[in-house]
Amino acid sequence: MSPEARRRRERFVIAGLAFACLVAVTLFLTVGARGSWSFVLAFRGTKVLAMVLVGTAIAVSTVLFQTVTANRILTPSIMGFDALYALIQTLLVFGLGAAATSTLDPRLVFAVEVAVMVGLSTLLYRWLFSGGLGSLYLLVLVGLVFGTLFRSISGLLQRLIDPNEFVVLQDRMFASFNAVDGSLLAVSSAAIVAILAFLARRTGRLDVLGLGREASINLGLDHRREVTIALVLVSLLVSISTALVGPVTFFGLLVANLAYLAVRSHRHAAVLPAAALIAILALVGGQFVLERVFRFDTALSIVIEFVGGLVFLVLLVRGLNR
């Protein structure tokens, strides 16, 4: 296939995904609506915006992380972000109590969660990348170790918490797309749009970065600088999505691999928007099917994690069989 034909195919796939997302959003906003349209559209629109932001952040961060690590089965969750989020929630409930925690300004809690996650990850990157070769693999290993440490501390504190407060804490630990605070969407939207605008000008660098360390250096790219920038952006995106809805482990793995299959290309100018659109379609379409068609009470995050876990196992088995 010629490069021009490949580009046309990429544009066709992205246009098709965008149209499917538009249909899913329209159905979610209108089907089953009763009463005041202004209230219904505002209420459901908040949900849609939250799912769009979270889906975009998770998809883009996963593609970036897989580009940096040159591994299709790794996700940013391996760095322990979900465990750190759980530890922050546990410390809040353990130190202040469930009642006091629920009265805190959600914008303040959101800012603290994002600042802590981004701050710790940035310090980790600066420390590790001041070393020599192999720092990226050391980074993944240290992320696994810190994730285990955070989970252990959280488990210890959760055993010391009052059972009634533990129920409240457990509810906060699961990802929920229906309980997003609308006051957090404006700042989240601004941050994600700024990151996407920044990435749109660097897709060529990301393509070179995906060739590997030696090839990117030979082509004149400052590999360490580009990797650090990419990882900081991953930290920002993951911390924002996690602080909005909670930890989602396998969703990014699912949509990133579906995006590569859909566009059949490694060009980030095509893969990034395709992954974001697939994530939006999965969240909005999945929520619509669960709520309006089957009328299930099952949380969408549970279904997504189940499917994503199956995809992870399939990719793992395929890799072992090669």
PDB file of C-alpha atoms in Angstrom:
ATOM      1  CA  MET A   1       0.000   0.000   0.000  1.00  0.00           C
ATOM      2  CA  SER A   2       1.388   3.404  -0.987  1.00  0.00           C
ATOM      3  CA  PRO A   3       1.934   6.085   1.678  1.00  0.00           C
ATOM      4  CA  GLU A   4      -0.868   8.213   0.227  1.00  0.00           C
ATOM      5  CA  ALA A   5      -3.313   5.297   0.275  1.00  0.00           C
ATOM      6  CA  ARG A   6      -2.265   4.540   3.845  1.00  0.00           C
ATOM      7  CA  ARG A   7      -2.926   8.139   4.869  1.00  0.00           C
ATOM      8  CA  ARG A   8      -6.357   8.038   3.223  1.00  0.00           C
ATOM      9  CA  ARG A   9      -7.168   4.861   5.093  1.00  0.00           C
ATOM     10  CA  GLU A  10      -6.098   6.431   8.389  1.00  0.00           C
ATOM     11  CA  ARG A  11      -8.282   9.476   7.757  1.00  0.00           C
ATOM     12  CA  PHE A  12     -11.217   7.239   6.826  1.00  0.00           C
ATOM     13  CA  VAL A  13     -10.863   5.204  10.036  1.00  0.00           C
ATOM     14  CA  ILE A  14     -10.605   8.319  12.214  1.00  0.00           C
ATOM     15  CA  ALA A  15     -13.610   9.901  10.480  1.00  0.00           C
ATOM     16  CA  GLY A  16     -15.608   6.701  11.000  1.00  0.00           C
ATOM     17  CA  LEU A  17     -14.704   6.581  14.685  1.00  0.00           C
ATOM     18  CA  ALA A  18     -15.594  10.260  15.105  1.00  0.00           C
ATOM     19  CA  PHE A  19     -18.998   9.660  13.496  1.00  0.00           C
ATOM     20  CA  ALA A  20     -19.616   6.642  15.745  1.00  0.00           C
ATOM     21  CA  CYS A  21     -18.723   8.748  18.802  1.00  0.00           C
ATOM     22  CA  LEU A  22     -21.120  11.475  17.669  1.00  0.00           C
ATOM     23  CA  VAL A  23     -23.924   8.917  17.298  1.00  0.00           C
ATOM     24  CA  ALA A  24     -23.174   7.420  20.728  1.00  0.00           C
ATOM     25  CA  VAL A  25     -23.166  10.845  22.398  1.00  0.00           C
ATOM     26  CA  THR A  26     -26.428  11.829  20.678  1.00  0.00           C
ATOM     27  CA  LEU A  27     -28.127   8.611  21.771  1.00  0.00           C
ATOM     28  CA  PHE A  28     -26.844   8.960  25.324  1.00  0.00           C
ATOM     29  CA  LEU A  29     -28.137  12.536  25.580  1.00  0.00           C
ATOM     30  CA  THR A  30     -31.570  11.983  24.050  1.00  0.00           C
ATOM     31  CA  VAL A  31     -32.843   8.403  24.467  1.00  0.00           C
ATOM     32  CA  GLY A  32     -35.240   8.040  27.387  1.00  0.00           C
ATOM     33  CA  ALA A  33     -35.177  11.751  28.207  1.00  0.00           C
ATOM     34  CA  ARG A  34     -38.270  12.958  30.056  1.00  0.00           C
ATOM     35  CA  GLY A  35     -39.155  16.266  31.628  1.00  0.00           C
ATOM     36  CA  SER A  36     -37.150  19.442  31.193  1.00  0.00           C
ATOM     37  CA  TRP A  37     -34.663  19.176  28.318  1.00  0.00           C
ATOM     38  CA  SER A  38     -32.455  21.852  29.852  1.00  0.00           C
ATOM     39  CA  PHE A  39     -32.044  19.770  33.009  1.00  0.00           C
ATOM     40  CA  VAL A  40     -31.638  16.453  31.169  1.00  0.00           C
ATOM     41  CA  LEU A  41     -29.038  17.773  28.724  1.00  0.00           C
ATOM     42  CA  ALA A  42     -27.087  19.535  31.475  1.00  0.00           C
ATOM     43  CA  PHE A  43     -27.130  16.444  33.707  1.00  0.00           C
ATOM     44  CA  ARG A  44     -26.209  13.975  30.989  1.00  0.00           C
ATOM     45  CA  GLY A  45     -23.847  16.444  29.330  1.00  0.00           C
ATOM     46  CA  THR A  46     -21.752  16.537  32.494  1.00  0.00           C
ATOM     47  CA  LYS A  47     -21.454  12.751  32.371  1.00  0.00           C
ATOM     48  CA  VAL A  48     -20.526  12.821  28.682  1.00  0.00           C
ATOM     49  CA  LEU A  49     -17.855  15.474  29.207  1.00  0.00           C
ATOM     50  CA  ALA A  50     -16.368  13.492  32.082  1.00  0.00           C
ATOM     51  CA  MET A  51     -16.240  10.321  29.974  1.00  0.00           C
ATOM     52  CA  VAL A  52     -14.704  12.216  27.036  1.00  0.00           C
ATOM     53  CA  LEU A  53     -11.993  13.701  29.252  1.00  0.00           C
ATOM     54  CA  VAL A  54     -11.207  10.466  31.067  1.00  0.00           C
ATOM     55  CA  GLY A  55     -11.239   8.371  27.891  1.00  0.00           C
ATOM     56  CA  THR A  56      -8.944  10.792  26.083  1.00  0.00           C
ATOM     57  CA  ALA A  57      -6.529  11.064  29.007  1.00  0.00           C
ATOM     58  CA  ILE A  58      -6.284   7.304  29.533  1.00  0.00           C
ATOM     59  CA  ALA A  59      -5.919   6.503  25.829  1.00  0.00           C
ATOM     60  CA  VAL A  60      -3.269   9.131  25.094  1.00  0.00           C
ATOM     61  CA  SER A  61      -1.264   8.368  28.241  1.00  0.00           C
ATOM     62  CA  THR A  62      -1.219   4.635  27.459  1.00  0.00           C
ATOM     63  CA  VAL A  63      -0.054   5.134  23.860  1.00  0.00           C
ATOM     64  CA  LEU A  64       2.687   7.493  25.062  1.00  0.00           C
ATOM     65  CA  PHE A  65       3.811   5.073  27.764  1.00  0.00           C
ATOM     66  CA  GLN A  66       3.901   2.156  25.333  1.00  0.00           C
ATOM     67  CA  THR A  67       5.927   4.261  22.896  1.00  0.00           C
ATOM     68  CA  VAL A  68       8.465   5.118  25.575  1.00  0.00           C
ATOM     69  CA  THR A  69       8.763   1.561  26.900  1.00  0.00           C
ATOM     70  CA  ALA A  70       8.474  -0.089  23.446  1.00  0.00           C
ATOM     71  CA  ASN A  71       6.039  -2.588  24.944  1.00  0.00           C
ATOM     72  CA  ARG A  72       2.393  -3.095  23.969  1.00  0.00           C
ATOM     73  CA  ILE A  73       1.317  -4.812  27.204  1.00  0.00           C
ATOM     74  CA  LEU A  74       2.535  -2.160  29.637  1.00  0.00           C
ATOM     75  CA  THR A  75       0.291   0.634  30.902  1.00  0.00           C
ATOM     76  CA  PRO A  76       0.964   3.617  33.182  1.00  0.00           C
ATOM     77  CA  SER A  77      -0.757   1.736  36.014  1.00  0.00           C
ATOM     78  CA  ILE A  78       2.429  -0.321  36.331  1.00  0.00           C
ATOM     79  CA  MET A  79       4.016   2.814  37.806  1.00  0.00           C
ATOM     80  CA  GLY A  80       1.721   2.489  40.826  1.00  0.00           C
ATOM     81  CA  PHE A  81      -0.609   5.436  40.164  1.00  0.00           C
ATOM     82  CA  ASP A  82      -3.676   3.438  41.156  1.00  0.00           C
ATOM     83  CA  ALA A  83      -1.956   2.291  44.349  1.00  0.00           C
ATOM     84  CA  LEU A  84      -0.904   5.874  45.148  1.00  0.00           C
ATOM     85  CA  TYR A  85      -4.478   7.087  44.596  1.00  0.00           C
ATOM     86  CA  ALA A  86      -5.757   4.374  46.953  1.00  0.00           C
ATOM     87  CA  LEU A  87      -3.144   5.378  49.537  1.00  0.00           C
ATOM     88  CA  ILE A  88      -4.174   9.050  49.357  1.00  0.00           C
ATOM     89  CA  GLN A  89      -7.842   8.144  49.848  1.00  0.00           C
ATOM     90  CA  THR A  90      -6.946   5.820  52.720  1.00  0.00           C
ATOM     91  CA  LEU A  91      -4.816   8.467  54.443  1.00  0.00           C
ATOM     92  CA  LEU A  92      -7.632  11.024  54.154  1.00  0.00           C
ATOM     93  CA  VAL A  93     -10.227   8.720  55.701  1.00  0.00           C
ATOM     94  CA  PHE A  94      -7.783   7.371  58.295  1.00  0.00           C
ATOM     95  CA  GLY A  95      -6.570  10.818  59.359  1.00  0.00           C
ATOM     96  CA  LEU A  96      -9.730  12.916  59.086  1.00  0.00           C
ATOM     97  CA  GLY A  97     -12.529  10.381  59.177  1.00  0.00           C
ATOM     98  CA  ALA A  98     -15.147   9.668  56.525  1.00  0.00           C
ATOM     99  CA  ALA A  99     -17.469  12.473  57.643  1.00  0.00           C
ATOM    100  CA  ALA A 100     -14.762  15.161  57.563  1.00  0.00           C
ATOM    101  CA  THR A 101     -13.376  13.867  54.258  1.00  0.00           C
ATOM    102  CA  SER A 102     -16.783  14.153  52.589  1.00  0.00           C
ATOM    103  CA  THR A 103     -16.990  17.838  53.597  1.00  0.00           C
ATOM    104  CA  LEU A 104     -13.662  18.801  52.003  1.00  0.00           C
ATOM    105  CA  ASP A 105     -13.729  21.017  48.930  1.00  0.00           C
ATOM    106  CA  PRO A 106     -13.512  18.580  45.977  1.00  0.00           C
ATOM    107  CA  ARG A 107     -11.375  21.070  44.041  1.00  0.00           C
ATOM    108  CA  LEU A 108      -8.848  21.127  46.882  1.00  0.00           C
ATOM    109  CA  VAL A 109      -8.785  17.326  47.090  1.00  0.00           C
ATOM    110  CA  PHE A 110      -8.420  17.104  43.298  1.00  0.00           C
ATOM    111  CA  ALA A 111      -5.527  19.583  43.306  1.00  0.00           C
ATOM    112  CA  VAL A 112      -3.757  17.740  46.118  1.00  0.00           C
ATOM    113  CA  GLU A 113      -4.168  14.347  44.425  1.00  0.00           C
ATOM    114  CA  VAL A 114      -2.858  15.612  41.084  1.00  0.00           C
ATOM    115  CA  ALA A 115       0.017  17.515  42.711  1.00  0.00           C
ATOM    116  CA  VAL A 116       1.123  14.520  44.790  1.00  0.00           C
ATOM    117  CA  MET A 117       0.971  12.041  41.898  1.00  0.00           C
ATOM    118  CA  VAL A 118       2.718  14.336  39.420  1.00  0.00           C
ATOM    119  CA  GLY A 119       5.258  15.536  41.990  1.00  0.00           C
ATOM    120  CA  LEU A 120       6.331  12.065  43.088  1.00  0.00           C
ATOM    121  CA  SER A 121       6.526  10.735  39.532  1.00  0.00           C
ATOM    122  CA  THR A 122       8.550  13.746  38.353  1.00  0.00           C
ATOM    123  CA  LEU A 123      11.014  13.337  41.224  1.00  0.00           C
ATOM    124  CA  LEU A 124      11.310   9.660  40.355  1.00  0.00           C
ATOM    125  CA  TYR A 125      12.000  10.439  36.690  1.00  0.00           C
ATOM    126  CA  ARG A 126      14.644  13.060  37.499  1.00  0.00           C
ATOM    127  CA  TRP A 127      16.371  10.717  39.933  1.00  0.00           C
ATOM    128  CA  LEU A 128      16.420   7.696  37.652  1.00  0.00           C
ATOM    129  CA  PHE A 129      17.230   9.487  34.400  1.00  0.00           C
ATOM    130  CA  SER A 130      20.225  11.165  35.963  1.00  0.00           C
ATOM    131  CA  GLY A 131      21.813   7.701  35.769  1.00  0.00           C
ATOM    132  CA  GLY A 132      23.179   5.796  32.832  1.00  0.00           C
ATOM    133  CA  LEU A 133      21.864   3.165  30.441  1.00  0.00           C
ATOM    134  CA  GLY A 134      18.904   0.993  31.331  1.00  0.00           C
ATOM    135  CA  SER A 135      17.219   3.688  33.409  1.00  0.00           C
ATOM    136  CA  LEU A 136      13.887   3.103  31.670  1.00  0.00           C
ATOM    137  CA  TYR A 137      13.752  -0.528  32.762  1.00  0.00           C
ATOM    138  CA  LEU A 138      14.828   0.498  36.239  1.00  0.00           C
ATOM    139  CA  LEU A 139      11.996   3.029  36.216  1.00  0.00           C
ATOM    140  CA  VAL A 140       9.416   0.313  35.516  1.00  0.00           C
ATOM    141  CA  LEU A 141      10.916  -1.907  38.212  1.00  0.00           C
ATOM    142  CA  VAL A 142      10.924   0.906  40.779  1.00  0.00           C
ATOM    143  CA  GLY A 143       7.326   1.717  39.826  1.00  0.00           C
ATOM    144  CA  LEU A 144       6.332  -1.878  40.568  1.00  0.00           C
ATOM    145  CA  VAL A 145       8.130  -1.774  43.915  1.00  0.00           C
ATOM    146  CA  PHE A 146       6.526   1.529  44.924  1.00  0.00           C
ATOM    147  CA  GLY A 147       3.121   0.230  43.843  1.00  0.00           C
ATOM    148  CA  THR A 148       3.565  -2.784  46.121  1.00  0.00           C
ATOM    149  CA  LEU A 149       4.692  -0.494  48.959  1.00  0.00           C
ATOM    150  CA  PHE A 150       1.675   1.805  48.556  1.00  0.00           C
ATOM    151  CA  ARG A 151      -0.725  -1.159  48.478  1.00  0.00           C
ATOM    152  CA  SER A 152       0.859  -2.624  51.610  1.00  0.00           C
ATOM    153  CA  ILE A 153       0.542   0.650  53.532  1.00  0.00           C
ATOM    154  CA  SER A 154      -3.046   1.072  52.335  1.00  0.00           C
ATOM    155  CA  GLY A 155      -3.891  -2.485  53.387  1.00  0.00           C
ATOM    156  CA  LEU A 156      -2.428  -1.922  56.855  1.00  0.00           C
ATOM    157  CA  LEU A 157      -4.326   1.335  57.417  1.00  0.00           C
ATOM    158  CA  GLN A 158      -7.568  -0.143  56.078  1.00  0.00           C
ATOM    159  CA  ARG A 159      -7.376  -2.864  58.722  1.00  0.00           C
ATOM    160  CA  LEU A 160      -7.157  -0.185  61.407  1.00  0.00           C
ATOM    161  CA  ILE A 161     -10.079   1.902  60.111  1.00  0.00           C
ATOM    162  CA  ASP A 162     -13.533   1.691  61.639  1.00  0.00           C
ATOM    163  CA  PRO A 163     -15.689  -0.753  59.581  1.00  0.00           C
ATOM    164  CA  ASN A 164     -18.303   1.932  58.860  1.00  0.00           C
ATOM    165  CA  GLU A 165     -15.642   4.272  57.511  1.00  0.00           C
ATOM    166  CA  PHE A 166     -14.080   1.424  55.539  1.00  0.00           C
ATOM    167  CA  VAL A 167     -17.349   1.023  53.614  1.00  0.00           C
ATOM    168  CA  VAL A 168     -17.136   4.700  52.598  1.00  0.00           C
ATOM    169  CA  LEU A 169     -13.479   4.292  51.654  1.00  0.00           C
ATOM    170  CA  GLN A 170     -14.164   1.182  49.595  1.00  0.00           C
ATOM    171  CA  ASP A 171     -16.769   3.065  47.586  1.00  0.00           C
ATOM    172  CA  ARG A 172     -14.191   5.752  46.761  1.00  0.00           C
ATOM    173  CA  MET A 173     -11.645   3.168  45.577  1.00  0.00           C
ATOM    174  CA  PHE A 174     -13.633   1.983  42.552  1.00  0.00           C
ATOM    175  CA  ALA A 175     -13.771   3.958  39.338  1.00  0.00           C
ATOM    176  CA  SER A 176     -17.154   5.626  38.830  1.00  0.00           C
ATOM    177  CA  PHE A 177     -18.199   7.587  35.748  1.00  0.00           C
ATOM    178  CA  ASN A 178     -21.487   8.646  37.349  1.00  0.00           C
ATOM    179  CA  ALA A 179     -20.141  10.471  40.388  1.00  0.00           C
ATOM    180  CA  VAL A 180     -17.807  13.027  38.788  1.00  0.00           C
ATOM    181  CA  ASP A 181     -17.880  16.461  40.402  1.00  0.00           C
ATOM    182  CA  GLY A 182     -18.878  18.995  37.736  1.00  0.00           C
ATOM    183  CA  SER A 183     -16.732  21.701  39.334  1.00  0.00           C
ATOM    184  CA  LEU A 184     -13.591  19.752  38.378  1.00  0.00           C
ATOM    185  CA  LEU A 185     -14.373  19.479  34.681  1.00  0.00           C
ATOM    186  CA  ALA A 186     -13.363  23.007  33.676  1.00  0.00           C
ATOM    187  CA  VAL A 187      -9.796  22.815  34.994  1.00  0.00           C
ATOM    188  CA  SER A 188      -9.465  19.207  33.779  1.00  0.00           C
ATOM    189  CA  SER A 189     -10.629  20.215  30.300  1.00  0.00           C
ATOM    190  CA  ALA A 190      -8.152  23.092  30.153  1.00  0.00           C
ATOM    191  CA  ALA A 191      -5.250  20.881  31.246  1.00  0.00           C
ATOM    192  CA  ILE A 192      -6.056  18.043  28.833  1.00  0.00           C
ATOM    193  CA  VAL A 193      -6.618  20.396  25.876  1.00  0.00           C
ATOM    194  CA  ALA A 194      -3.275  22.089  26.595  1.00  0.00           C
ATOM    195  CA  ILE A 195      -1.497  18.718  26.706  1.00  0.00           C
ATOM    196  CA  LEU A 196      -3.139  17.584  23.456  1.00  0.00           C
ATOM    197  CA  ALA A 197      -2.176  20.838  21.728  1.00  0.00           C
ATOM    198  CA  PHE A 198       1.406  20.350  22.899  1.00  0.00           C
ATOM    199  CA  LEU A 199       1.458  16.741  21.672  1.00  0.00           C
ATOM    200  CA  ALA A 200      -0.030  17.667  18.291  1.00  0.00           C
ATOM    201  CA  ARG A 201       3.192  19.514  17.479  1.00  0.00           C
ATOM    202  CA  ARG A 202       5.405  16.626  18.599  1.00  0.00           C
ATOM    203  CA  THR A 203       3.930  13.603  16.831  1.00  0.00           C
ATOM    204  CA  GLY A 204       6.969  13.403  14.555  1.00  0.00           C
ATOM    205  CA  ARG A 205       9.293  13.268  17.559  1.00  0.00           C
ATOM    206  CA  LEU A 206       7.143  10.529  19.070  1.00  0.00           C
ATOM    207  CA  ASP A 207       7.397   8.535  15.835  1.00  0.00           C
ATOM    208  CA  VAL A 208      11.187   8.745  16.026  1.00  0.00           C
ATOM    209  CA  LEU A 209      11.115   7.932  19.749  1.00  0.00           C
ATOM    210  CA  GLY A 210       9.176   4.767  18.961  1.00  0.00           C
ATOM    211  CA  LEU A 211      12.090   3.495  16.847  1.00  0.00           C
ATOM    212  CA  GLY A 212      14.127   2.894  19.992  1.00  0.00           C
ATOM    213  CA  ARG A 213      16.924   4.590  21.883  1.00  0.00           C
ATOM    214  CA  GLU A 214      19.791   3.952  19.484  1.00  0.00           C
ATOM    215  CA  ALA A 215      17.836   4.812  16.336  1.00  0.00           C
ATOM    216  CA  SER A 216      16.388   8.000  17.810  1.00  0.00           C
ATOM    217  CA  ILE A 217      19.807   9.180  18.986  1.00  0.00           C
ATOM    218  CA  ASN A 218      21.305   8.436  15.559  1.00  0.00           C
ATOM    219  CA  LEU A 219      18.540  10.538  13.996  1.00  0.00           C
ATOM    220  CA  GLY A 220      19.502  13.492  16.202  1.00  0.00           C
ATOM    221  CA  LEU A 221      16.805  13.225  18.879  1.00  0.00           C
ATOM    222  CA  ASP A 222      17.631  13.976  22.501  1.00  0.00           C
ATOM    223  CA  HIS A 223      16.270  10.642  23.726  1.00  0.00           C
ATOM    224  CA  ARG A 224      16.492  11.269  27.466  1.00  0.00           C
ATOM    225  CA  ARG A 225      14.818  14.669  27.204  1.00  0.00           C
ATOM    226  CA  GLU A 226      11.989  13.375  25.013  1.00  0.00           C
ATOM    227  CA  VAL A 227      11.390  10.372  27.265  1.00  0.00           C
ATOM    228  CA  THR A 228      11.268  12.594  30.338  1.00  0.00           C
ATOM    229  CA  ILE A 229       8.800  14.980  28.670  1.00  0.00           C
ATOM    230  CA  ALA A 230       6.607  12.073  27.570  1.00  0.00           C
ATOM    231  CA  LEU A 231       6.601  10.518  31.042  1.00  0.00           C
ATOM    232  CA  VAL A 232       5.727  13.820  32.719  1.00  0.00           C
ATOM    233  CA  LEU A 233       2.792  14.199  30.312  1.00  0.00           C
ATOM    234  CA  VAL A 234       1.758  10.624  31.101  1.00  0.00           C
ATOM    235  CA  SER A 235       1.853  11.476  34.806  1.00  0.00           C
ATOM    236  CA  LEU A 236      -0.338  14.538  34.268  1.00  0.00           C
ATOM    237  CA  LEU A 237      -2.911  12.685  32.176  1.00  0.00           C
ATOM    238  CA  VAL A 238      -3.094   9.655  34.465  1.00  0.00           C
ATOM    239  CA  SER A 239      -3.293  11.760  37.618  1.00  0.00           C
ATOM    240  CA  ILE A 240      -6.120  13.871  36.159  1.00  0.00           C
ATOM    241  CA  SER A 241      -8.160  10.861  35.027  1.00  0.00           C
ATOM    242  CA  THR A 242      -7.539   8.986  38.279  1.00  0.00           C
ATOM    243  CA  ALA A 243      -8.467  11.978  40.428  1.00  0.00           C
ATOM    244  CA  LEU A 244     -11.674  12.446  38.393  1.00  0.00           C
ATOM    245  CA  VAL A 245     -13.112   8.920  38.401  1.00  0.00           C
ATOM    246  CA  GLY A 246     -10.685   6.649  40.245  1.00  0.00           C
ATOM    247  CA  PRO A 247      -8.188   4.012  39.091  1.00  0.00           C
ATOM    248  CA  VAL A 248      -8.794   2.121  35.825  1.00  0.00           C
ATOM    249  CA  THR A 249      -6.132  -0.508  35.170  1.00  0.00           C
ATOM    250  CA  PHE A 250      -6.742  -2.254  31.841  1.00  0.00           C
ATOM    251  CA  PHE A 251      -8.857   0.240  29.904  1.00  0.00           C
ATOM    252  CA  GLY A 252      -5.861   1.996  28.358  1.00  0.00           C
ATOM    253  CA  LEU A 253      -4.365  -1.329  27.283  1.00  0.00           C
ATOM    254  CA  LEU A 254      -7.629  -2.238  25.550  1.00  0.00           C
ATOM    255  CA  VAL A 255      -8.129   0.985  23.587  1.00  0.00           C
ATOM    256  CA  ALA A 256      -4.447   1.421  22.654  1.00  0.00           C
ATOM    257  CA  ASN A 257      -4.229  -2.023  21.070  1.00  0.00           C
ATOM    258  CA  LEU A 258      -7.582  -1.554  19.331  1.00  0.00           C
ATOM    259  CA  ALA A 259      -6.267   1.735  17.910  1.00  0.00           C
ATOM    260  CA  TYR A 260      -3.165   0.047  16.487  1.00  0.00           C
ATOM    261  CA  LEU A 261      -5.381  -2.629  14.925  1.00  0.00           C
ATOM    262  CA  ALA A 262      -7.779  -0.046  13.485  1.00  0.00           C
ATOM    263  CA  VAL A 263      -5.277   2.293  11.828  1.00  0.00           C
ATOM    264  CA  ARG A 264      -2.596  -0.352  11.121  1.00  0.00           C
ATOM    265  CA  SER A 265       0.067   2.269  11.557  1.00  0.00           C
ATOM    266  CA  HIS A 266       2.627   3.427  14.096  1.00  0.00           C
ATOM    267  CA  ARG A 267       2.182   7.107  13.215  1.00  0.00           C
ATOM    268  CA  HIS A 268       1.162   8.935  16.375  1.00  0.00           C
ATOM    269  CA  ALA A 269      -0.752  11.491  14.315  1.00  0.00           C
ATOM    270  CA  ALA A 270      -3.182   8.638  13.559  1.00  0.00           C
ATOM    271  CA  VAL A 271      -2.849   6.362  16.589  1.00  0.00           C
ATOM    272  CA  LEU A 272      -3.425   9.031  19.259  1.00  0.00           C
ATOM    273  CA  PRO A 273      -6.757  10.366  17.903  1.00  0.00           C
ATOM    274  CA  ALA A 274      -7.910   6.832  17.058  1.00  0.00           C
ATOM    275  CA  ALA A 275      -7.185   5.632  20.601  1.00  0.00           C
ATOM    276  CA  ALA A 276      -8.962   8.643  22.113  1.00  0.00           C
ATOM    277  CA  LEU A 277     -12.029   8.147  19.889  1.00  0.00           C
ATOM    278  CA  ILE A 278     -12.187   4.411  20.645  1.00  0.00           C
ATOM    279  CA  ALA A 279     -11.995   5.202  24.368  1.00  0.00           C
ATOM    280  CA  ILE A 280     -14.802   7.760  24.101  1.00  0.00           C
ATOM    281  CA  LEU A 281     -16.919   5.340  22.067  1.00  0.00           C
ATOM    282  CA  ALA A 282     -16.340   2.544  24.587  1.00  0.00           C
ATOM    283  CA  LEU A 283     -17.233   4.710  27.592  1.00  0.00           C
ATOM    284  CA  VAL A 284     -20.219   6.594  26.174  1.00  0.00           C
ATOM    285  CA  GLY A 285     -21.521   3.647  24.160  1.00  0.00           C
ATOM    286  CA  GLY A 286     -20.966   1.216  27.011  1.00  0.00           C
ATOM    287  CA  GLN A 287     -22.695   3.477  29.515  1.00  0.00           C
ATOM    288  CA  PHE A 288     -25.621   3.933  27.113  1.00  0.00           C
ATOM    289  CA  VAL A 289     -26.018   0.184  26.574  1.00  0.00           C
ATOM    290  CA  LEU A 290     -25.828  -0.588  30.295  1.00  0.00           C
ATOM    291  CA  GLU A 291     -28.205   2.187  31.393  1.00  0.00           C
ATOM    292  CA  ARG A 292     -30.724   2.501  28.572  1.00  0.00           C
ATOM    293  CA  VAL A 293     -30.760  -0.879  26.803  1.00  0.00           C
ATOM    294  CA  PHE A 294     -30.127  -3.549  29.441  1.00  0.00           C
ATOM    295  CA  ARG A 295     -30.964  -1.341  32.446  1.00  0.00           C
ATOM    296  CA  PHE A 296     -28.198  -2.970  34.426  1.00  0.00           C
ATOM    297  CA  ASP A 297     -26.918  -1.609  37.713  1.00  0.00           C
ATOM    298  CA  THR A 298     -23.442  -2.979  37.022  1.00  0.00           C
ATOM    299  CA  ALA A 299     -20.707  -0.339  36.996  1.00  0.00           C
ATOM    300  CA  LEU A 300     -19.202   0.215  33.550  1.00  0.00           C
ATOM    301  CA  SER A 301     -15.695   0.142  35.014  1.00  0.00           C
ATOM    302  CA  ILE A 302     -16.165  -3.496  36.092  1.00  0.00           C
ATOM    303  CA  VAL A 303     -17.139  -4.569  32.562  1.00  0.00           C
ATOM    304  CA  ILE A 304     -14.266  -2.596  31.018  1.00  0.00           C
ATOM    305  CA  GLU A 305     -11.722  -4.019  33.450  1.00  0.00           C
ATOM    306  CA  PHE A 306     -12.964  -7.553  32.744  1.00  0.00           C
ATOM    307  CA  VAL A 307     -12.648  -7.144  28.966  1.00  0.00           C
ATOM    308  CA  GLY A 308      -9.323  -5.331  29.314  1.00  0.00           C
ATOM    309  CA  GLY A 309      -7.995  -8.098  31.543  1.00  0.00           C
ATOM    310  CA  LEU A 310      -8.923 -10.687  28.916  1.00  0.00           C
ATOM    311  CA  VAL A 311      -7.110  -8.650  26.247  1.00  0.00           C
ATOM    312  CA  PHE A 312      -4.053  -8.460  28.512  1.00  0.00           C
ATOM    313  CA  LEU A 313      -4.021 -12.250  28.911  1.00  0.00           C
ATOM    314  CA  VAL A 314      -4.411 -12.748  25.151  1.00  0.00           C
ATOM    315  CA  LEU A 315      -1.500 -10.396  24.419  1.00  0.00           C
ATOM    316  CA  LEU A 316       0.601 -12.112  27.069  1.00  0.00           C
ATOM    317  CA  VAL A 317      -0.083 -15.596  25.667  1.00  0.00           C
ATOM    318  CA  ARG A 318       0.586 -14.416  22.100  1.00  0.00           C
ATOM    319  CA  GLY A 319       3.914 -12.975  23.223  1.00  0.00           C
ATOM    320  CA  LEU A 320       4.905 -16.224  24.943  1.00  0.00           C
ATOM    321  CA  ASN A 321       4.013 -18.296  21.878  1.00  0.00           C
ATOM    322  CA  ARG A 322       6.223 -16.278  19.550  1.00  0.00           C
TER     323      ARG A 322
END
